[in-house]
Amino acid sequence: MSTEKFWKELEGVHSAMLSIGSARHVPMSPYARQDDRAIWFMTAQGTGLVEAVTNGETDASLIVTGESNIHARIEGSAALVQDRAKLEELWNPVASSWFDGIDDPDIRLIKLTPAMAEVWLTTGAMGFAFELVKSKLTGKEPDMGEHFSLTL
């Protein structure tokens, strides 16, 4: 598995569970950017994630599962970033539902720089069901896709 394929698969992910330091995992919209070697998040001042980073906690964990063909546990470091150009690049209708416009003073960007990822690539729900049925008919173990780890 190449790192390029990893990043390409992440581009299709719209929801994942992010934790930073002692802040519990919460659902977030990730914005994977291979050129930055980062996964970006928009959140608000006062959230547990922002408080964790503000208090010097940087160890981050991202759990990706369910909506696409990639399932992953991604570990890395998180930082708060003030970058208007990056905010403008990431801004979208989903973000606008959570904030009072792009100039909302509570918006915070979190940059997750991945260090490692444990990844499972599957063929999706239909492929999973097909493999289970096939295994029952043939007596062979189902092909559940690729599983590997990456150092990023």
Coordinates of C-alpha atoms in Angstrom, one line a residue:
M1 CA 0.0 0.0 0.0
S2 CA 1.4 3.3 -1.0
T3 CA 1.0 6.5 1.0
E4 CA -0.6 8.0 -2.1
K5 CA -3.4 5.4 -2.1
F6 CA -3.9 6.0 1.7
W7 CA -4.3 9.8 1.1
K8 CA -6.6 9.2 -1.9
E9 CA -8.9 6.9 0.1
L10 CA -9.0 9.5 3.0
E11 CA -10.2 12.2 0.6
G12 CA -13.5 10.3 0.4
V13 CA -14.0 10.3 4.1
H14 CA -16.6 12.8 5.4
S15 CA -16.9 11.7 9.0
A16 CA -14.5 10.3 11.6
M17 CA -13.9 10.2 15.4
L18 CA -11.1 12.5 16.6
S19 CA -9.5 12.6 20.0
I20 CA -6.7 14.8 21.3
G21 CA -4.9 14.1 24.6
S22 CA -7.5 13.7 27.3
A23 CA -10.4 14.9 25.1
R24 CA -12.7 12.1 24.3
H25 CA -13.4 11.0 20.7
V26 CA -16.0 13.1 19.0
P27 CA -17.4 13.0 15.4
M28 CA -15.7 15.5 13.1
S29 CA -15.4 16.2 9.4
P30 CA -11.9 15.5 8.3
Y31 CA -10.3 17.2 5.3
A32 CA -7.3 15.2 4.2
R33 CA -4.6 17.1 2.2
Q34 CA -1.7 15.0 1.0
D35 CA 0.1 18.1 -0.1
D36 CA 0.1 19.3 3.5
R37 CA 0.7 15.8 4.8
A38 CA -2.1 16.7 7.2
I39 CA -5.8 16.1 8.0
W40 CA -7.6 19.3 8.9
F41 CA -10.6 19.9 11.1
M42 CA -12.8 23.0 11.8
T43 CA -14.1 23.3 15.3
A44 CA -15.1 26.0 17.8
Q45 CA -13.3 27.7 20.6
G46 CA -14.3 26.1 23.9
T47 CA -14.5 22.5 22.7
G48 CA -12.6 19.7 24.5
L49 CA -10.4 19.3 21.4
V50 CA -9.3 23.0 21.4
E51 CA -8.9 23.0 25.2
A52 CA -6.6 19.9 25.0
V53 CA -4.3 21.5 22.4
T54 CA -4.3 24.8 24.3
N55 CA -3.2 22.9 27.4
G56 CA -0.3 21.4 25.5
E57 CA -1.8 18.0 24.7
T58 CA -0.9 17.1 21.1
D59 CA -1.2 13.3 20.9
A60 CA -4.1 12.7 18.5
S61 CA -6.1 9.7 17.4
L62 CA -8.5 9.5 14.5
I63 CA -10.8 6.6 13.9
V64 CA -12.2 6.2 10.4
T65 CA -14.9 3.6 9.8
G66 CA -18.2 3.0 8.2
E67 CA -18.9 5.2 5.2
S68 CA -16.2 4.3 2.7
N69 CA -13.9 1.5 1.8
I70 CA -11.2 2.6 4.2
H71 CA -11.2 1.8 7.9
A72 CA -8.3 3.2 9.9
R73 CA -6.7 4.1 13.2
I74 CA -4.5 7.1 12.6
E75 CA -2.1 8.4 15.3
G76 CA -0.2 11.7 15.1
S77 CA 0.1 15.2 16.6
A78 CA -2.4 18.0 16.6
A79 CA -1.9 21.7 16.6
L80 CA -4.1 24.8 16.4
V81 CA -3.4 26.8 13.2
Q82 CA -4.4 30.3 12.3
D83 CA -4.4 30.4 8.5
R84 CA -7.1 32.4 6.7
A85 CA -6.1 30.9 3.3
K86 CA -6.5 27.3 4.6
L87 CA -9.8 28.2 6.2
E88 CA -11.0 29.6 2.9
E89 CA -9.8 26.4 1.1
L90 CA -11.7 24.2 3.5
W91 CA -14.8 26.2 3.9
N92 CA -18.0 24.5 2.7
P93 CA -21.7 24.2 3.2
V94 CA -21.2 21.7 6.1
A95 CA -19.0 24.2 8.0
S96 CA -21.4 27.0 7.3
S97 CA -24.1 25.0 9.2
W98 CA -22.0 25.1 12.4
F99 CA -20.7 28.7 12.3
D100 CA -22.0 32.2 11.7
G101 CA -20.1 32.5 8.4
I102 CA -16.4 32.2 7.6
D103 CA -15.6 35.3 9.8
D104 CA -17.1 33.7 13.0
P105 CA -14.4 34.5 15.7
D106 CA -15.0 31.1 17.3
I107 CA -13.7 29.0 14.4
R108 CA -10.5 27.1 15.1
L109 CA -8.5 25.0 12.7
I110 CA -6.9 21.8 14.0
K111 CA -4.1 20.3 11.9
L112 CA -3.5 16.6 12.5
T113 CA -0.1 15.5 11.2
P114 CA -0.2 11.7 11.0
A115 CA 2.7 9.7 12.2
M116 CA 1.3 6.2 11.7
A117 CA -1.8 4.5 10.4
E118 CA -3.2 1.0 10.7
V119 CA -5.5 0.6 7.7
W120 CA -8.1 -1.9 6.5
L121 CA -9.3 -1.5 2.9
T122 CA -12.5 -3.3 2.0
T123 CA -14.8 -3.6 -0.9
G124 CA -17.6 -1.9 1.0
A125 CA -20.8 -3.4 2.4
M126 CA -21.9 -5.2 -0.7
G127 CA -18.5 -6.7 -1.2
F128 CA -18.4 -7.8 2.5
A129 CA -21.8 -9.5 2.1
F130 CA -20.7 -11.2 -1.1
E131 CA -17.5 -12.5 0.6
L132 CA -19.6 -13.9 3.5
V133 CA -22.0 -15.7 1.2
K134 CA -19.1 -17.0 -1.0
S135 CA -17.3 -18.4 2.1
K136 CA -20.4 -20.3 3.1
L137 CA -20.7 -21.8 -0.3
T138 CA -17.1 -22.7 -0.8
G139 CA -16.0 -23.3 2.8
K140 CA -13.1 -20.9 2.3
E141 CA -12.2 -18.0 4.5
P142 CA -13.7 -14.7 3.2
D143 CA -11.4 -12.1 1.6
M144 CA -11.9 -9.1 3.9
G145 CA -9.5 -6.9 2.0
E146 CA -6.1 -5.4 2.7
H147 CA -4.7 -4.8 6.2
F148 CA -1.5 -3.0 6.7
S149 CA 0.3 -0.3 8.8
L150 CA 2.0 2.8 7.4
T151 CA 4.6 5.1 8.9
L152 CA 3.8 8.6 7.6

